[in-house]
């Protein structure tokens, strides 16, 4: 790969959503019942979360370069995720984005995307560790909270409360923001630790070497990519290392 772009969600953030095709319209009808809901707080059922994640994933896939099945990155990811079809009630599907970001994300609908930039610096076990960690964010409700925040922000921007709940109108223009909420999610220290522990258990469960979680955390570059959303990795590495020692 000679020239890779940064992922679209990272490069253009929310602005791109405004020019997104209306065919991408997300149906928030069920999720965003009225302007009043948007003002008070948004309650999202598991079905809402999955349906919105489906559409955010689709948007993200349509706006990034996906490695075709014949691509070296795609083949490698397929090989190292062999046997990972269902995880903790989520049906997983994997794709590589041909972007240089050191990043990955997972959604509650099983959409797992790994950036080529991460695969360039990580061993197979380390990539699995990141995947387990990201699934943790989805299973533990962290991504749902980000989704809710993005929907609320979108509703506020579009003046839904004032105009009586034009959910359809929000939809088309806010999809990029929703995708961004997954790709560049900023999690708290507590959430990161919880996802690390989930990832550690994931490694154990599948018989992968859990120490790969430790080496991955040590490998994360300072600043940008995975680290900006995953702070203080040396401390986190120590925590997981202690778990590995205990067995
Ligand atoms: Zn994380």
PDB file of C-alpha atoms and ligand atoms in Angstrom:
ATOM      1  CA  UNK A   1       0.000   0.000   0.000  1.00  0.00           C
ATOM      2  CA  UNK A   2       1.689   3.171  -1.097  1.00  0.00           C
ATOM      3  CA  UNK A   3      -0.821   5.802  -0.265  1.00  0.00           C
ATOM      4  CA  UNK A   4      -3.557   5.522   2.276  1.00  0.00           C
ATOM      5  CA  UNK A   5      -6.053   8.102   3.298  1.00  0.00           C
ATOM      6  CA  UNK A   6      -7.222   8.714   6.801  1.00  0.00           C
ATOM      7  CA  UNK A   7     -10.632   7.322   7.539  1.00  0.00           C
ATOM      8  CA  UNK A   8     -13.412   9.553   6.337  1.00  0.00           C
ATOM      9  CA  UNK A   9     -15.042   9.848   9.703  1.00  0.00           C
ATOM     10  CA  UNK A  10     -11.804  11.060  11.207  1.00  0.00           C
ATOM     11  CA  UNK A  11     -10.867  13.390   8.400  1.00  0.00           C
ATOM     12  CA  UNK A  12     -14.131  15.136   7.925  1.00  0.00           C
ATOM     13  CA  UNK A  13     -16.085  14.465  11.082  1.00  0.00           C
ATOM     14  CA  UNK A  14     -19.609  15.746  11.126  1.00  0.00           C
ATOM     15  CA  UNK A  15     -19.398  18.199   8.255  1.00  0.00           C
ATOM     16  CA  UNK A  16     -19.477  15.461   5.668  1.00  0.00           C
ATOM     17  CA  UNK A  17     -22.868  14.354   6.890  1.00  0.00           C
ATOM     18  CA  UNK A  18     -24.420  17.496   5.484  1.00  0.00           C
ATOM     19  CA  UNK A  19     -23.487  16.458   1.975  1.00  0.00           C
ATOM     20  CA  UNK A  20     -24.278  12.781   2.418  1.00  0.00           C
ATOM     21  CA  UNK A  21     -26.724  11.365  -0.072  1.00  0.00           C
ATOM     22  CA  UNK A  22     -30.280  11.304   1.120  1.00  0.00           C
ATOM     23  CA  UNK A  23     -30.330   7.633   0.221  1.00  0.00           C
ATOM     24  CA  UNK A  24     -28.353   7.199   3.419  1.00  0.00           C
ATOM     25  CA  UNK A  25     -31.283   8.450   5.453  1.00  0.00           C
ATOM     26  CA  UNK A  26     -31.452   6.796   8.813  1.00  0.00           C
ATOM     27  CA  UNK A  27     -34.834   6.027  10.223  1.00  0.00           C
ATOM     28  CA  UNK A  28     -34.945   7.454  13.662  1.00  0.00           C
ATOM     29  CA  UNK A  29     -38.697   7.196  13.797  1.00  0.00           C
ATOM     30  CA  UNK A  30     -38.629   4.563  16.482  1.00  0.00           C
ATOM     31  CA  UNK A  31     -35.722   5.985  18.378  1.00  0.00           C
ATOM     32  CA  UNK A  32     -36.519   9.654  18.311  1.00  0.00           C
ATOM     33  CA  UNK A  33     -40.205   9.678  18.955  1.00  0.00           C
ATOM     34  CA  UNK A  34     -40.699  13.393  19.277  1.00  0.00           C
ATOM     35  CA  UNK A  35     -38.983  16.682  19.858  1.00  0.00           C
ATOM     36  CA  UNK A  36     -39.921  16.396  23.482  1.00  0.00           C
ATOM     37  CA  UNK A  37     -37.999  13.147  23.758  1.00  0.00           C
ATOM     38  CA  UNK A  38     -35.020  14.822  22.189  1.00  0.00           C
ATOM     39  CA  UNK A  39     -35.107  17.553  24.791  1.00  0.00           C
ATOM     40  CA  UNK A  40     -35.610  15.294  27.777  1.00  0.00           C
ATOM     41  CA  UNK A  41     -33.289  12.508  26.868  1.00  0.00           C
ATOM     42  CA  UNK A  42     -33.388   9.687  24.458  1.00  0.00           C
ATOM     43  CA  UNK A  43     -34.320   6.206  25.478  1.00  0.00           C
ATOM     44  CA  UNK A  44     -32.975   3.607  23.083  1.00  0.00           C
ATOM     45  CA  UNK A  45     -34.106  -0.003  23.111  1.00  0.00           C
ATOM     46  CA  UNK A  46     -31.688  -2.730  22.094  1.00  0.00           C
ATOM     47  CA  UNK A  47     -33.537  -2.941  18.775  1.00  0.00           C
ATOM     48  CA  UNK A  48     -33.119   0.818  18.252  1.00  0.00           C
ATOM     49  CA  UNK A  49     -29.424   0.527  19.007  1.00  0.00           C
ATOM     50  CA  UNK A  50     -28.955  -2.323  16.541  1.00  0.00           C
ATOM     51  CA  UNK A  51     -30.970  -0.646  13.818  1.00  0.00           C
ATOM     52  CA  UNK A  52     -29.124   2.658  14.183  1.00  0.00           C
ATOM     53  CA  UNK A  53     -25.796   0.830  14.320  1.00  0.00           C
ATOM     54  CA  UNK A  54     -26.715  -1.017  11.085  1.00  0.00           C
ATOM     55  CA  UNK A  55     -27.150   2.289   9.341  1.00  0.00           C
ATOM     56  CA  UNK A  56     -24.126   3.989  10.873  1.00  0.00           C
ATOM     57  CA  UNK A  57     -22.039   0.983   9.851  1.00  0.00           C
ATOM     58  CA  UNK A  58     -23.430   1.105   6.332  1.00  0.00           C
ATOM     59  CA  UNK A  59     -22.660   4.814   6.099  1.00  0.00           C
ATOM     60  CA  UNK A  60     -19.146   4.303   7.380  1.00  0.00           C
ATOM     61  CA  UNK A  61     -18.524   1.448   4.918  1.00  0.00           C
ATOM     62  CA  UNK A  62     -19.820   3.570   2.053  1.00  0.00           C
ATOM     63  CA  UNK A  63     -17.468   6.419   2.952  1.00  0.00           C
ATOM     64  CA  UNK A  64     -14.258   4.478   3.515  1.00  0.00           C
ATOM     65  CA  UNK A  65     -12.191   2.232   1.267  1.00  0.00           C
ATOM     66  CA  UNK A  66     -12.883  -1.377   2.225  1.00  0.00           C
ATOM     67  CA  UNK A  67     -10.192  -3.944   1.543  1.00  0.00           C
ATOM     68  CA  UNK A  68     -11.577  -6.386  -1.059  1.00  0.00           C
ATOM     69  CA  UNK A  69     -11.528 -10.099  -0.096  1.00  0.00           C
ATOM     70  CA  UNK A  70      -8.416 -10.674  -2.246  1.00  0.00           C
ATOM     71  CA  UNK A  71      -6.471  -7.940  -0.423  1.00  0.00           C
ATOM     72  CA  UNK A  72      -3.614  -8.975   1.881  1.00  0.00           C
ATOM     73  CA  UNK A  73      -5.094  -7.098   4.856  1.00  0.00           C
ATOM     74  CA  UNK A  74      -8.527  -8.655   4.321  1.00  0.00           C
ATOM     75  CA  UNK A  75      -7.054 -12.137   4.047  1.00  0.00           C
ATOM     76  CA  UNK A  76      -5.066 -11.643   7.217  1.00  0.00           C
ATOM     77  CA  UNK A  77      -8.038 -10.352   9.176  1.00  0.00           C
ATOM     78  CA  UNK A  78     -10.194 -13.203   7.925  1.00  0.00           C
ATOM     79  CA  UNK A  79      -7.581 -15.699   9.029  1.00  0.00           C
ATOM     80  CA  UNK A  80      -7.083 -14.275  12.486  1.00  0.00           C
ATOM     81  CA  UNK A  81     -10.821 -13.942  13.138  1.00  0.00           C
ATOM     82  CA  UNK A  82     -11.657 -17.443  11.912  1.00  0.00           C
ATOM     83  CA  UNK A  83     -14.141 -18.978  14.330  1.00  0.00           C
ATOM     84  CA  UNK A  84     -15.305 -15.627  15.661  1.00  0.00           C
ATOM     85  CA  UNK A  85     -18.840 -15.686  14.269  1.00  0.00           C
ATOM     86  CA  UNK A  86     -20.841 -15.127  17.409  1.00  0.00           C
ATOM     87  CA  UNK A  87     -19.590 -13.326  20.443  1.00  0.00           C
ATOM     88  CA  UNK A  88     -21.600 -12.847  23.593  1.00  0.00           C
ATOM     89  CA  UNK A  89     -24.861 -12.691  21.625  1.00  0.00           C
ATOM     90  CA  UNK A  90     -23.509 -10.512  18.809  1.00  0.00           C
ATOM     91  CA  UNK A  91     -23.146 -11.829  15.257  1.00  0.00           C
ATOM     92  CA  UNK A  92     -19.851 -10.413  14.144  1.00  0.00           C
ATOM     93  CA  UNK A  93     -18.836  -9.205  10.718  1.00  0.00           C
ATOM     94  CA  UNK A  94     -15.344  -7.953   9.984  1.00  0.00           C
ATOM     95  CA  UNK A  95     -13.882  -5.608   7.406  1.00  0.00           C
ATOM     96  CA  UNK A  96     -10.619  -3.737   6.954  1.00  0.00           C
ATOM     97  CA  UNK A  97     -10.583  -0.053   6.059  1.00  0.00           C
ATOM     98  CA  UNK A  98      -7.584   0.827   3.924  1.00  0.00           C
ATOM     99  CA  UNK A  99      -6.677   3.874   5.962  1.00  0.00           C
ATOM    100  CA  UNK A 100      -3.527   4.604   7.897  1.00  0.00           C
ATOM    101  CA  UNK A 101      -5.215   5.283  11.249  1.00  0.00           C
ATOM    102  CA  UNK A 102      -4.164   3.093  14.151  1.00  0.00           C
ATOM    103  CA  UNK A 103      -7.728   2.364  15.106  1.00  0.00           C
ATOM    104  CA  UNK A 104     -10.609  -0.091  15.211  1.00  0.00           C
ATOM    105  CA  UNK A 105     -14.197  -0.036  16.355  1.00  0.00           C
ATOM    106  CA  UNK A 106     -17.094  -2.365  17.062  1.00  0.00           C
ATOM    107  CA  UNK A 107     -20.803  -1.691  17.166  1.00  0.00           C
ATOM    108  CA  UNK A 108     -23.568  -3.484  19.046  1.00  0.00           C
ATOM    109  CA  UNK A 109     -24.826  -4.932  15.741  1.00  0.00           C
ATOM    110  CA  UNK A 110     -21.572  -6.833  15.265  1.00  0.00           C
ATOM    111  CA  UNK A 111     -19.986  -4.392  12.820  1.00  0.00           C
ATOM    112  CA  UNK A 112     -16.256  -4.683  13.547  1.00  0.00           C
ATOM    113  CA  UNK A 113     -13.896  -2.558  11.473  1.00  0.00           C
ATOM    114  CA  UNK A 114     -10.123  -2.655  11.727  1.00  0.00           C
ATOM    115  CA  UNK A 115      -7.953   0.025  10.123  1.00  0.00           C
ATOM    116  CA  UNK A 116      -4.969  -1.055   8.039  1.00  0.00           C
ATOM    117  CA  UNK A 117      -2.759   1.307  10.068  1.00  0.00           C
ATOM    118  CA  UNK A 118      -3.438  -0.763  13.173  1.00  0.00           C
ATOM    119  CA  UNK A 119      -2.709  -3.992  11.316  1.00  0.00           C
ATOM    120  CA  UNK A 120       0.632  -2.557  10.211  1.00  0.00           C
ATOM    121  CA  UNK A 121       1.864  -2.201  13.782  1.00  0.00           C
ATOM    122  CA  UNK A 122       0.087  -5.095  15.505  1.00  0.00           C
ATOM    123  CA  UNK A 123       0.662  -8.834  15.599  1.00  0.00           C
ATOM    124  CA  UNK A 124      -2.252 -11.221  15.076  1.00  0.00           C
ATOM    125  CA  UNK A 125      -2.786 -11.705  18.807  1.00  0.00           C
ATOM    126  CA  UNK A 126      -2.646  -7.958  19.376  1.00  0.00           C
ATOM    127  CA  UNK A 127      -5.284  -7.350  16.730  1.00  0.00           C
ATOM    128  CA  UNK A 128      -7.486  -9.943  18.430  1.00  0.00           C
ATOM    129  CA  UNK A 129      -6.911  -8.142  21.725  1.00  0.00           C
ATOM    130  CA  UNK A 130      -8.101  -4.868  20.196  1.00  0.00           C
ATOM    131  CA  UNK A 131     -11.139  -6.611  18.720  1.00  0.00           C
ATOM    132  CA  UNK A 132     -12.013  -8.072  22.128  1.00  0.00           C
ATOM    133  CA  UNK A 133     -11.548  -4.664  23.717  1.00  0.00           C
ATOM    134  CA  UNK A 134     -13.809  -2.971  21.149  1.00  0.00           C
ATOM    135  CA  UNK A 135     -16.502  -5.634  21.499  1.00  0.00           C
ATOM    136  CA  UNK A 136     -16.293  -4.883  25.212  1.00  0.00           C
ATOM    137  CA  UNK A 137     -17.182  -1.232  24.571  1.00  0.00           C
ATOM    138  CA  UNK A 138     -20.223  -2.376  22.591  1.00  0.00           C
ATOM    139  CA  UNK A 139     -21.348  -5.067  25.053  1.00  0.00           C
ATOM    140  CA  UNK A 140     -20.871  -2.881  28.114  1.00  0.00           C
ATOM    141  CA  UNK A 141     -23.103  -0.137  26.700  1.00  0.00           C
ATOM    142  CA  UNK A 142     -20.342   2.425  26.160  1.00  0.00           C
ATOM    143  CA  UNK A 143     -21.048   2.829  22.449  1.00  0.00           C
ATOM    144  CA  UNK A 144     -24.764   3.097  23.127  1.00  0.00           C
ATOM    145  CA  UNK A 145     -24.110   6.097  25.345  1.00  0.00           C
ATOM    146  CA  UNK A 146     -22.053   7.711  22.559  1.00  0.00           C
ATOM    147  CA  UNK A 147     -24.838   6.993  20.099  1.00  0.00           C
ATOM    148  CA  UNK A 148     -27.372   8.662  22.341  1.00  0.00           C
ATOM    149  CA  UNK A 149     -25.156  11.723  22.738  1.00  0.00           C
ATOM    150  CA  UNK A 150     -24.682  12.013  18.970  1.00  0.00           C
ATOM    151  CA  UNK A 151     -28.420  11.706  18.346  1.00  0.00           C
ATOM    152  CA  UNK A 152     -29.180  14.320  20.967  1.00  0.00           C
ATOM    153  CA  UNK A 153     -26.572  16.703  19.589  1.00  0.00           C
ATOM    154  CA  UNK A 154     -27.980  16.203  16.114  1.00  0.00           C
ATOM    155  CA  UNK A 155     -31.499  16.800  17.318  1.00  0.00           C
ATOM    156  CA  UNK A 156     -30.418  19.998  19.052  1.00  0.00           C
ATOM    157  CA  UNK A 157     -28.535  21.222  15.981  1.00  0.00           C
ATOM    158  CA  UNK A 158     -31.439  20.545  13.713  1.00  0.00           C
ATOM    159  CA  UNK A 159     -33.870  22.191  16.071  1.00  0.00           C
ATOM    160  CA  UNK A 160     -36.060  19.147  16.377  1.00  0.00           C
ATOM    161  CA  UNK A 161     -37.546  20.220  19.662  1.00  0.00           C
ATOM    162  CA  UNK A 162     -38.661  23.509  18.149  1.00  0.00           C
ATOM    163  CA  UNK A 163     -40.017  22.110  14.919  1.00  0.00           C
ATOM    164  CA  UNK A 164     -41.997  19.252  16.391  1.00  0.00           C
ATOM    165  CA  UNK A 165     -39.789  16.273  15.718  1.00  0.00           C
ATOM    166  CA  UNK A 166     -38.737  16.024  12.096  1.00  0.00           C
ATOM    167  CA  UNK A 167     -36.806  12.873  12.733  1.00  0.00           C
ATOM    168  CA  UNK A 168     -36.419  12.041   9.046  1.00  0.00           C
ATOM    169  CA  UNK A 169     -34.712  15.346   8.350  1.00  0.00           C
ATOM    170  CA  UNK A 170     -32.181  14.807  11.116  1.00  0.00           C
ATOM    171  CA  UNK A 171     -31.469  11.412   9.811  1.00  0.00           C
ATOM    172  CA  UNK A 172     -29.843  12.203   6.498  1.00  0.00           C
ATOM    173  CA  UNK A 173     -27.704  15.019   7.810  1.00  0.00           C
ATOM    174  CA  UNK A 174     -26.544  13.369  11.013  1.00  0.00           C
ATOM    175  CA  UNK A 175     -25.345   9.986   9.827  1.00  0.00           C
ATOM    176  CA  UNK A 176     -21.735  11.090   9.572  1.00  0.00           C
ATOM    177  CA  UNK A 177     -21.917  12.346  13.125  1.00  0.00           C
ATOM    178  CA  UNK A 178     -23.262   9.009  14.225  1.00  0.00           C
ATOM    179  CA  UNK A 179     -20.502   7.126  12.464  1.00  0.00           C
ATOM    180  CA  UNK A 180     -18.011   9.518  14.019  1.00  0.00           C
ATOM    181  CA  UNK A 181     -19.428   8.647  17.438  1.00  0.00           C
ATOM    182  CA  UNK A 182     -18.222   5.089  16.913  1.00  0.00           C
ATOM    183  CA  UNK A 183     -14.997   5.655  15.037  1.00  0.00           C
ATOM    184  CA  UNK A 184     -13.584   8.380  17.266  1.00  0.00           C
ATOM    185  CA  UNK A 185     -15.388   7.673  20.505  1.00  0.00           C
ATOM    186  CA  UNK A 186     -13.727   9.183  23.544  1.00  0.00           C
ATOM    187  CA  UNK A 187     -14.206   6.838  26.448  1.00  0.00           C
ATOM    188  CA  UNK A 188     -13.524   7.456  30.110  1.00  0.00           C
ATOM    189  CA  UNK A 189     -10.662   5.830  31.947  1.00  0.00           C
ATOM    190  CA  UNK A 190     -13.149   3.635  33.750  1.00  0.00           C
ATOM    191  CA  UNK A 191     -14.722   2.500  30.483  1.00  0.00           C
ATOM    192  CA  UNK A 192     -11.296   1.765  29.006  1.00  0.00           C
ATOM    193  CA  UNK A 193     -10.352  -0.390  31.974  1.00  0.00           C
ATOM    194  CA  UNK A 194     -13.651  -2.250  31.789  1.00  0.00           C
ATOM    195  CA  UNK A 195     -13.134  -2.858  28.048  1.00  0.00           C
ATOM    196  CA  UNK A 196      -9.559  -4.034  28.702  1.00  0.00           C
ATOM    197  CA  UNK A 197     -10.842  -6.563  31.211  1.00  0.00           C
ATOM    198  CA  UNK A 198     -13.527  -7.678  28.780  1.00  0.00           C
ATOM    199  CA  UNK A 199     -10.853  -8.039  26.112  1.00  0.00           C
ATOM    200  CA  UNK A 200      -8.673 -10.026  28.487  1.00  0.00           C
ATOM    201  CA  UNK A 201     -11.554 -12.430  29.212  1.00  0.00           C
ATOM    202  CA  UNK A 202     -12.219 -12.637  25.459  1.00  0.00           C
ATOM    203  CA  UNK A 203      -8.604 -13.706  24.879  1.00  0.00           C
ATOM    204  CA  UNK A 204      -8.814 -16.366  27.585  1.00  0.00           C
ATOM    205  CA  UNK A 205     -12.160 -17.650  26.377  1.00  0.00           C
ATOM    206  CA  UNK A 206     -10.872 -18.218  22.842  1.00  0.00           C
ATOM    207  CA  UNK A 207      -7.563 -19.669  23.916  1.00  0.00           C
ATOM    208  CA  UNK A 208      -5.560 -16.718  22.551  1.00  0.00           C
ATOM    209  CA  UNK A 209      -2.476 -15.589  24.428  1.00  0.00           C
ATOM    210  CA  UNK A 210      -3.820 -12.896  26.779  1.00  0.00           C
ATOM    211  CA  UNK A 211      -0.381 -11.314  27.033  1.00  0.00           C
ATOM    212  CA  UNK A 212      -0.998  -9.883  23.554  1.00  0.00           C
ATOM    213  CA  UNK A 213      -3.341  -7.425  25.255  1.00  0.00           C
ATOM    214  CA  UNK A 214      -0.430  -6.166  27.338  1.00  0.00           C
ATOM    215  CA  UNK A 215       1.971  -5.808  24.402  1.00  0.00           C
ATOM    216  CA  UNK A 216      -0.728  -4.085  22.339  1.00  0.00           C
ATOM    217  CA  UNK A 217      -1.332  -1.513  25.051  1.00  0.00           C
ATOM    218  CA  UNK A 218       2.412  -0.889  25.255  1.00  0.00           C
ATOM    219  CA  UNK A 219       2.607  -0.488  21.499  1.00  0.00           C
ATOM    220  CA  UNK A 220       0.008   2.207  21.098  1.00  0.00           C
ATOM    221  CA  UNK A 221       1.611   5.339  19.708  1.00  0.00           C
ATOM    222  CA  UNK A 222       1.659   8.469  21.834  1.00  0.00           C
ATOM    223  CA  UNK A 223      -1.075  10.779  20.654  1.00  0.00           C
ATOM    224  CA  UNK A 224      -3.611  10.278  17.932  1.00  0.00           C
ATOM    225  CA  UNK A 225      -5.406   7.178  16.752  1.00  0.00           C
ATOM    226  CA  UNK A 226      -6.352   4.602  19.288  1.00  0.00           C
ATOM    227  CA  UNK A 227      -4.475   6.277  22.092  1.00  0.00           C
ATOM    228  CA  UNK A 228      -6.319   9.583  21.992  1.00  0.00           C
ATOM    229  CA  UNK A 229      -9.492   7.682  22.720  1.00  0.00           C
ATOM    230  CA  UNK A 230      -7.727   5.175  24.922  1.00  0.00           C
ATOM    231  CA  UNK A 231      -5.678   7.166  27.453  1.00  0.00           C
ATOM    232  CA  UNK A 232      -2.885   6.084  29.801  1.00  0.00           C
ATOM    233  CA  UNK A 233      -2.037   2.807  28.131  1.00  0.00           C
ATOM    234  CA  UNK A 234       1.063   2.090  30.295  1.00  0.00           C
ATOM    235  CA  UNK A 235      -1.139   1.966  33.399  1.00  0.00           C
ATOM    236  CA  UNK A 236      -3.657  -0.171  31.588  1.00  0.00           C
ATOM    237  CA  UNK A 237      -0.926  -2.511  30.386  1.00  0.00           C
ATOM    238  CA  UNK A 238       0.210  -2.973  33.996  1.00  0.00           C
ATOM    239  CA  UNK A 239      -3.324  -3.806  35.124  1.00  0.00           C
ATOM    240  CA  UNK A 240      -3.796  -6.463  32.457  1.00  0.00           C
ATOM    241  CA  UNK A 241      -0.301  -7.799  33.028  1.00  0.00           C
ATOM    242  CA  UNK A 242      -1.241  -8.383  36.662  1.00  0.00           C
ATOM    243  CA  UNK A 243      -4.293 -10.330  35.505  1.00  0.00           C
ATOM    244  CA  UNK A 244      -2.177 -12.415  33.133  1.00  0.00           C
ATOM    245  CA  UNK A 245       0.252 -13.242  35.957  1.00  0.00           C
ATOM    246  CA  UNK A 246      -2.586 -14.312  38.219  1.00  0.00           C
ATOM    247  CA  UNK A 247      -3.913 -16.476  35.360  1.00  0.00           C
TER     248      UNK A 247
HETATM  249 ZN1  LIG B   1     -11.243   1.566  24.223  1.00  0.00          ZN
END
